[in-house]
Amino acid sequence: MSIGLDLGTTQFRSLRITGSELIGRQCRAVYVVLSDTASHRRLLEQSNAKFASCGDDLVLFGDLALEWADILNLPVVTLLPGGRVPQSDPVARQILTLMIDAVLPPAERLGDVCCLTIPGGHDIYQAELPYDVRYFQQLVALRGYQPKLISPGQAVVLAELATASFSGIGISFGAGNCQIGVIHCGRELASCSFDECLIDHSEDRAESSFTNAGHEPIPADRMLRAARDQILVRALTQTLTAARDELDKQGVIRWLAQPTHVVCTGRPTTEPGFSQLFAQVWSSLEWPMKIGQLRVTTDAIYSIARGCLIQSRLENRDDKHRAA
């Protein structure tokens, strides 16, 4: 069995191959807490709801937490605020363990590689990894795998740019940050991460940001679309400007083929007209390269997990060859 694991700020996802089957799992990174009373236990048991006991409380996580939050009018708690593991919250850490178990089945063969991405925009190549990274590695290792970190940018290039020899720029617009990787033949030459993200496209924000200088009535849907475009262009400009400057400073742009393929994933890419706006902003910023092909993932849910799965298969195949 080969498996890829995408640990995001708001969702955990896995994708694995078992025999001829491709199986995906996902779980929202949220939870709710109920007091451990006989009535609550009876209610949950009658509904066949899975829950965990934590001291004097009962805990539900994932989509189930959202359902019961509506039913019982409970506050929903974000498990990874800012993409960070809450070190002073033992309940949250216990739930993280349960969530990993929910999306990551035990390894069929002890020591199989599981490639994974982690939230928070950490530098996964530094000599001394931060607590969050080591914590997630430990949880994966406890399931019997050898954890191998890759960046979301590398994962999306592996998933989408096979015909370009796995070379190009991969951009993941996540819920917590934006991560960009420069990939050559499947290897990451450089990466950068920015806390700015493009997720906040609420209708309230879009409506409040749009001003109509004229006096002719404008249909509401056109006003909303124009406001969203303004927000998206502004956010893309900030992110791509910072990425251009950082990658130029790292001196890796010269290694890329011209023109360069770019692939994007994440919720903002599902906005109508995203590709056109991205190309427009890219051209206006005078990047030292031209876009050959701009690709937006057709499956934004599992695209990063798919890239992790591809790398896991390559790693496990190499291990088998070395063992032989």
CSV table of C-alpha atoms in Angstrom, one decimal:
chain,number,residue,atom,x,y,z
A,1,MET,CA,0.0,0.0,0.0
A,2,SER,CA,1.2,3.5,-0.9
A,3,ILE,CA,-0.3,6.6,0.7
A,4,GLY,CA,0.0,10.4,0.6
A,5,LEU,CA,-1.1,12.7,3.4
A,6,ASP,CA,-2.1,16.3,3.1
A,7,LEU,CA,-2.3,18.0,6.5
A,8,GLY,CA,-3.9,21.4,6.0
A,9,THR,CA,-4.9,24.1,8.4
A,10,THR,CA,-8.6,23.3,8.0
A,11,GLN,CA,-8.7,19.8,6.5
A,12,PHE,CA,-6.7,16.6,6.8
A,13,ARG,CA,-6.7,14.4,3.6
A,14,SER,CA,-5.2,11.1,2.6
A,15,LEU,CA,-5.1,9.3,-0.7
A,16,ARG,CA,-3.9,5.7,-1.0
A,17,ILE,CA,-3.7,2.8,-3.4
A,18,THR,CA,-4.7,-0.6,-2.1
A,19,GLY,CA,-4.6,-3.2,-4.8
A,20,SER,CA,-6.5,-1.6,-7.8
A,21,GLU,CA,-8.4,0.8,-5.6
A,22,LEU,CA,-7.7,4.5,-5.1
A,23,ILE,CA,-9.2,5.5,-1.7
A,24,GLY,CA,-9.5,9.0,-0.3
A,25,ARG,CA,-10.3,10.2,3.2
A,26,GLN,CA,-10.7,13.6,4.6
A,27,CYS,CA,-11.6,15.1,8.0
A,28,ARG,CA,-12.2,18.8,9.0
A,29,ALA,CA,-9.7,20.1,11.6
A,30,VAL,CA,-12.4,21.3,14.1
A,31,TYR,CA,-14.0,19.9,17.2
A,32,VAL,CA,-16.7,20.5,19.8
A,33,VAL,CA,-16.8,19.7,23.5
A,34,LEU,CA,-19.8,18.4,25.5
A,35,SER,CA,-20.1,17.8,29.2
A,36,ASP,CA,-19.9,14.1,29.9
A,37,THR,CA,-23.4,13.5,31.2
A,38,ALA,CA,-25.6,10.5,30.9
A,39,SER,CA,-28.1,12.3,28.6
A,40,HIS,CA,-25.3,13.4,26.2
A,41,ARG,CA,-23.8,9.9,26.1
A,42,ARG,CA,-27.3,8.4,25.5
A,43,LEU,CA,-28.0,10.9,22.7
A,44,LEU,CA,-24.7,10.3,20.9
A,45,GLU,CA,-24.9,6.5,21.3
A,46,GLN,CA,-28.5,6.4,19.9
A,47,SER,CA,-27.2,8.4,16.9
A,48,ASN,CA,-24.2,6.1,16.4
A,49,ALA,CA,-22.0,9.1,16.7
A,50,LYS,CA,-18.3,8.5,17.4
A,51,PHE,CA,-16.9,10.5,20.3
A,52,ALA,CA,-13.9,10.5,22.6
A,53,SER,CA,-13.7,11.0,26.4
A,54,CYS,CA,-11.4,13.7,27.6
A,55,GLY,CA,-11.5,14.0,31.4
A,56,ASP,CA,-15.0,15.3,32.3
A,57,ASP,CA,-15.9,16.0,28.7
A,58,LEU,CA,-16.9,14.3,25.5
A,59,VAL,CA,-15.3,15.4,22.2
A,60,LEU,CA,-16.5,15.1,18.6
A,61,PHE,CA,-14.3,16.2,15.7
A,62,GLY,CA,-14.5,16.6,11.9
A,63,ASP,CA,-17.7,16.9,10.0
A,64,LEU,CA,-19.6,15.3,12.9
A,65,ALA,CA,-18.5,18.2,15.1
A,66,LEU,CA,-20.1,20.7,12.7
A,67,GLU,CA,-23.4,18.7,12.7
A,68,TRP,CA,-23.7,18.5,16.5
A,69,ALA,CA,-22.6,22.1,16.9
A,70,ASP,CA,-25.7,23.0,14.9
A,71,ILE,CA,-28.0,20.6,16.8
A,72,LEU,CA,-26.8,21.5,20.3
A,73,ASN,CA,-25.8,25.2,19.6
A,74,LEU,CA,-22.2,24.5,20.6
A,75,PRO,CA,-19.1,26.6,19.7
A,76,VAL,CA,-16.9,25.0,17.1
A,77,VAL,CA,-13.2,25.1,18.0
A,78,THR,CA,-10.5,25.3,15.4
A,79,LEU,CA,-7.9,22.6,16.0
A,80,LEU,CA,-4.9,24.4,14.4
A,81,PRO,CA,-5.3,28.2,14.9
A,82,GLY,CA,-2.9,29.8,12.4
A,83,GLY,CA,-1.8,26.4,11.2
A,84,ARG,CA,0.0,25.8,14.5
A,85,VAL,CA,-0.2,22.9,17.0
A,86,PRO,CA,-1.6,24.3,20.3
A,87,GLN,CA,1.2,23.2,22.7
A,88,SER,CA,-0.6,24.2,25.9
A,89,ASP,CA,-3.9,22.4,24.9
A,90,PRO,CA,-3.7,18.6,25.7
A,91,VAL,CA,-7.2,18.1,24.5
A,92,ALA,CA,-6.4,19.5,21.0
A,93,ARG,CA,-3.2,17.3,20.8
A,94,GLN,CA,-5.3,14.2,21.7
A,95,ILE,CA,-7.8,15.1,19.0
A,96,LEU,CA,-5.0,15.5,16.5
A,97,THR,CA,-3.9,12.0,17.2
A,98,LEU,CA,-7.5,10.7,16.6
A,99,MET,CA,-7.7,12.7,13.4
A,100,ILE,CA,-4.5,11.3,12.0
A,101,ASP,CA,-5.8,7.8,12.9
A,102,ALA,CA,-9.0,8.6,11.0
A,103,VAL,CA,-7.3,9.5,7.7
A,104,LEU,CA,-4.2,7.3,8.0
A,105,PRO,CA,-4.6,3.6,8.3
A,106,PRO,CA,-1.8,1.5,9.9
A,107,ALA,CA,1.1,0.7,7.5
A,108,GLU,CA,0.8,-2.7,5.8
A,109,ARG,CA,4.5,-3.0,5.9
A,110,LEU,CA,6.5,-1.4,8.8
A,111,GLY,CA,8.7,1.4,7.5
A,112,ASP,CA,6.8,2.2,4.3
A,113,VAL,CA,7.3,5.8,3.3
A,114,CYS,CA,4.4,8.2,3.8
A,115,CYS,CA,5.0,11.5,2.1
A,116,LEU,CA,3.1,14.4,3.7
A,117,THR,CA,2.6,18.1,3.7
A,118,ILE,CA,2.1,20.0,7.0
A,119,PRO,CA,0.4,23.3,7.8
A,120,GLY,CA,2.0,26.5,8.9
A,121,GLY,CA,4.4,27.3,6.1
A,122,HIS,CA,7.4,25.9,7.9
A,123,ASP,CA,10.8,25.5,6.3
A,124,ILE,CA,11.0,21.7,6.1
A,125,TYR,CA,14.7,21.8,5.0
A,126,GLN,CA,16.2,23.5,8.1
A,127,ALA,CA,18.5,21.4,10.3
A,128,GLU,CA,16.5,21.7,13.4
A,129,LEU,CA,12.8,21.3,12.7
A,130,PRO,CA,10.2,23.2,14.8
A,131,TYR,CA,8.0,21.5,17.3
A,132,ASP,CA,4.9,21.3,15.0
A,133,VAL,CA,6.8,19.5,12.3
A,134,ARG,CA,8.4,17.0,14.7
A,135,TYR,CA,5.0,16.4,16.3
A,136,PHE,CA,3.3,15.5,13.0
A,137,GLN,CA,6.2,13.3,12.0
A,138,GLN,CA,5.8,11.4,15.3
A,139,LEU,CA,2.1,10.9,14.8
A,140,VAL,CA,2.8,9.4,11.3
A,141,ALA,CA,5.6,7.2,12.6
A,142,LEU,CA,3.3,5.8,15.3
A,143,ARG,CA,1.1,4.5,12.5
A,144,GLY,CA,4.1,2.4,11.3
A,145,TYR,CA,5.3,4.7,8.5
A,146,GLN,CA,8.6,6.5,7.7
A,147,PRO,CA,7.4,10.1,7.4
A,148,LYS,CA,8.9,12.1,4.5
A,149,LEU,CA,8.1,15.8,4.3
A,150,ILE,CA,7.5,17.6,1.0
A,151,SER,CA,6.1,21.0,0.3
A,152,PRO,CA,2.6,21.7,-1.1
A,153,GLY,CA,4.3,23.4,-4.1
A,154,GLN,CA,6.3,20.2,-4.9
A,155,ALA,CA,3.2,18.0,-4.4
A,156,VAL,CA,1.0,19.9,-6.8
A,157,VAL,CA,3.7,19.9,-9.5
A,158,LEU,CA,4.1,16.1,-9.1
A,159,ALA,CA,0.3,15.7,-9.3
A,160,GLU,CA,-0.2,17.9,-12.4
A,161,LEU,CA,3.0,18.4,-14.5
A,162,ALA,CA,4.1,14.8,-15.4
A,163,THR,CA,4.1,15.8,-19.1
A,164,ALA,CA,6.5,18.7,-18.3
A,165,SER,CA,9.0,16.3,-16.6
A,166,PHE,CA,7.7,17.4,-13.2
A,167,SER,CA,9.2,20.8,-13.7
A,168,GLY,CA,7.6,24.2,-13.1
A,169,ILE,CA,6.2,26.4,-10.3
A,170,GLY,CA,3.7,25.0,-7.9
A,171,ILE,CA,1.5,27.4,-6.0
A,172,SER,CA,-0.9,26.3,-3.1
A,173,PHE,CA,-3.3,28.9,-1.9
A,174,GLY,CA,-4.1,27.4,1.5
A,175,ALA,CA,-6.4,28.5,4.3
A,176,GLY,CA,-3.5,29.6,6.4
A,177,ASN,CA,-0.9,30.8,3.9
A,178,CYS,CA,0.3,30.7,0.4
A,179,GLN,CA,3.2,28.3,-0.5
A,180,ILE,CA,5.2,28.4,-3.7
A,181,GLY,CA,7.8,25.9,-4.9
A,182,VAL,CA,10.2,25.9,-7.8
A,183,ILE,CA,10.5,22.3,-9.0
A,184,HIS,CA,13.0,20.8,-11.5
A,185,CYS,CA,12.5,17.2,-12.5
A,186,GLY,CA,10.6,16.5,-9.4
A,187,ARG,CA,13.2,18.1,-7.1
A,188,GLU,CA,12.5,21.3,-5.2
A,189,LEU,CA,15.1,23.9,-5.9
A,190,ALA,CA,13.5,26.6,-3.7
A,191,SER,CA,10.3,27.4,-1.9
A,192,CYS,CA,8.8,30.3,-0.1
A,193,SER,CA,5.7,30.8,2.1
A,194,PHE,CA,3.6,33.9,2.9
A,195,ASP,CA,1.1,34.3,5.6
A,196,GLU,CA,-1.1,36.3,3.2
A,197,CYS,CA,-3.8,34.0,1.7
A,198,LEU,CA,-6.6,34.4,-0.7
A,199,ILE,CA,-9.2,32.5,1.1
A,200,ASP,CA,-11.3,35.4,2.4
A,201,HIS,CA,-13.7,36.0,-0.4
A,202,SER,CA,-16.9,36.4,1.6
A,203,GLU,CA,-19.8,38.2,0.0
A,204,ASP,CA,-19.9,40.7,2.8
A,205,ARG,CA,-16.3,41.7,2.2
A,206,ALA,CA,-16.8,41.8,-1.5
A,207,GLU,CA,-19.9,43.9,-1.3
A,208,SER,CA,-18.3,46.4,1.1
A,209,SER,CA,-15.2,46.8,-1.1
A,210,PHE,CA,-17.1,47.7,-4.3
A,211,THR,CA,-18.0,51.3,-5.1
A,212,ASN,CA,-20.0,52.4,-8.1
A,213,ALA,CA,-18.8,55.8,-9.3
A,214,GLY,CA,-21.6,56.0,-11.9
A,215,HIS,CA,-25.3,56.5,-11.4
A,216,GLU,CA,-26.7,53.7,-13.7
A,217,PRO,CA,-28.0,50.7,-11.8
A,218,ILE,CA,-25.7,47.7,-11.9
A,219,PRO,CA,-27.1,44.1,-11.4
A,220,ALA,CA,-26.2,42.7,-8.0
A,221,ASP,CA,-24.3,39.7,-9.5
A,222,ARG,CA,-22.1,42.0,-11.6
A,223,MET,CA,-21.3,44.2,-8.6
A,224,LEU,CA,-20.4,41.1,-6.6
A,225,ARG,CA,-18.2,39.7,-9.4
A,226,ALA,CA,-16.4,43.0,-9.8
A,227,ALA,CA,-15.8,43.3,-6.1
A,228,ARG,CA,-14.4,39.8,-5.9
A,229,ASP,CA,-12.1,40.4,-8.9
A,230,GLN,CA,-10.8,43.6,-7.2
A,231,ILE,CA,-10.0,41.6,-4.0
A,232,LEU,CA,-8.4,38.7,-5.9
A,233,VAL,CA,-6.2,41.0,-8.1
A,234,ARG,CA,-5.0,42.9,-5.0
A,235,ALA,CA,-4.2,39.7,-3.1
A,236,LEU,CA,-2.5,38.1,-6.1
A,237,THR,CA,-0.4,41.2,-6.7
A,238,GLN,CA,0.9,41.2,-3.1
A,239,THR,CA,1.6,37.5,-3.1
A,240,LEU,CA,3.3,37.3,-6.5
A,241,THR,CA,5.3,40.4,-5.9
A,242,ALA,CA,6.7,38.9,-2.7
A,243,ALA,CA,7.3,35.6,-4.4
A,244,ARG,CA,9.1,37.1,-7.3
A,245,ASP,CA,11.5,39.1,-5.1
A,246,GLU,CA,12.2,36.1,-2.8
A,247,LEU,CA,12.9,33.6,-5.6
A,248,ASP,CA,15.1,36.2,-7.4
A,249,LYS,CA,17.0,36.6,-4.2
A,250,GLN,CA,17.5,32.8,-3.9
A,251,GLY,CA,18.9,32.8,-7.5
A,252,VAL,CA,16.9,29.8,-8.7
A,253,ILE,CA,14.9,31.4,-11.5
A,254,ARG,CA,17.8,30.9,-14.0
A,255,TRP,CA,17.4,27.1,-13.6
A,256,LEU,CA,13.9,27.1,-15.0
A,257,ALA,CA,13.1,26.4,-18.6
A,258,GLN,CA,11.5,29.2,-20.6
A,259,PRO,CA,8.6,29.4,-20.9
A,260,THR,CA,7.8,28.0,-17.4
A,261,HIS,CA,4.7,26.0,-16.5
A,262,VAL,CA,2.8,27.1,-13.5
A,263,VAL,CA,0.2,25.1,-11.6
A,264,CYS,CA,-2.2,26.4,-8.9
A,265,THR,CA,-4.4,24.7,-6.4
A,266,GLY,CA,-6.6,25.8,-3.5
A,267,ARG,CA,-10.1,27.2,-3.0
A,268,PRO,CA,-9.5,30.6,-4.7
A,269,THR,CA,-8.7,28.8,-8.0
A,270,THR,CA,-12.3,27.8,-8.2
A,271,GLU,CA,-13.4,31.5,-8.5
A,272,PRO,CA,-14.7,32.2,-12.0
A,273,GLY,CA,-12.0,33.9,-14.2
A,274,PHE,CA,-9.2,33.0,-11.8
A,275,SER,CA,-6.8,31.9,-14.6
A,276,GLN,CA,-7.3,35.1,-16.6
A,277,LEU,CA,-6.8,37.3,-13.5
A,278,PHE,CA,-3.6,35.3,-12.5
A,279,ALA,CA,-2.1,35.7,-16.0
A,280,GLN,CA,-3.0,39.4,-16.0
A,281,VAL,CA,-1.3,40.0,-12.7
A,282,TRP,CA,1.8,37.9,-13.6
A,283,SER,CA,2.4,39.8,-16.8
A,284,SER,CA,2.0,43.2,-15.0
A,285,LEU,CA,4.7,42.3,-12.5
A,286,GLU,CA,7.4,41.7,-15.1
A,287,TRP,CA,8.5,38.3,-13.8
A,288,PRO,CA,11.8,37.3,-15.4
A,289,MET,CA,10.1,34.4,-17.1
A,290,LYS,CA,7.0,33.8,-19.2
A,291,ILE,CA,4.2,31.3,-18.5
A,292,GLY,CA,4.2,28.4,-20.9
A,293,GLN,CA,1.1,26.7,-19.5
A,294,LEU,CA,-1.0,27.9,-16.6
A,295,ARG,CA,-2.9,25.0,-15.1
A,296,VAL,CA,-5.5,25.0,-12.4
A,297,THR,CA,-6.1,21.7,-10.7
A,298,THR,CA,-9.4,20.1,-11.6
A,299,ASP,CA,-9.5,18.4,-8.2
A,300,ALA,CA,-8.5,21.0,-5.6
A,301,ILE,CA,-9.6,18.7,-2.8
A,302,TYR,CA,-7.1,15.9,-3.4
A,303,SER,CA,-4.5,17.4,-5.7
A,304,ILE,CA,-1.8,17.9,-3.0
A,305,ALA,CA,-2.5,14.4,-1.4
A,306,ARG,CA,-2.2,13.0,-4.9
A,307,GLY,CA,1.3,14.5,-5.3
A,308,CYS,CA,2.3,13.1,-1.9
A,309,LEU,CA,1.0,9.7,-3.0
A,310,ILE,CA,3.1,9.8,-6.2
A,311,GLN,CA,6.2,10.7,-4.2
A,312,SER,CA,5.5,7.9,-1.7
A,313,ARG,CA,5.3,5.4,-4.5
A,314,LEU,CA,8.6,6.5,-5.9
A,315,GLU,CA,10.2,6.4,-2.5
A,316,ASN,CA,8.8,2.9,-1.7
A,317,ARG,CA,9.9,1.6,-5.1
A,318,ASP,CA,13.4,2.8,-4.5
A,319,ASP,CA,13.5,1.2,-1.1
A,320,LYS,CA,12.5,-2.2,-2.6
A,321,HIS,CA,15.2,-1.9,-5.3
A,322,ARG,CA,17.8,-1.1,-2.7
A,323,ALA,CA,16.6,-4.1,-0.5
A,324,ALA,CA,16.8,-6.4,-3.6
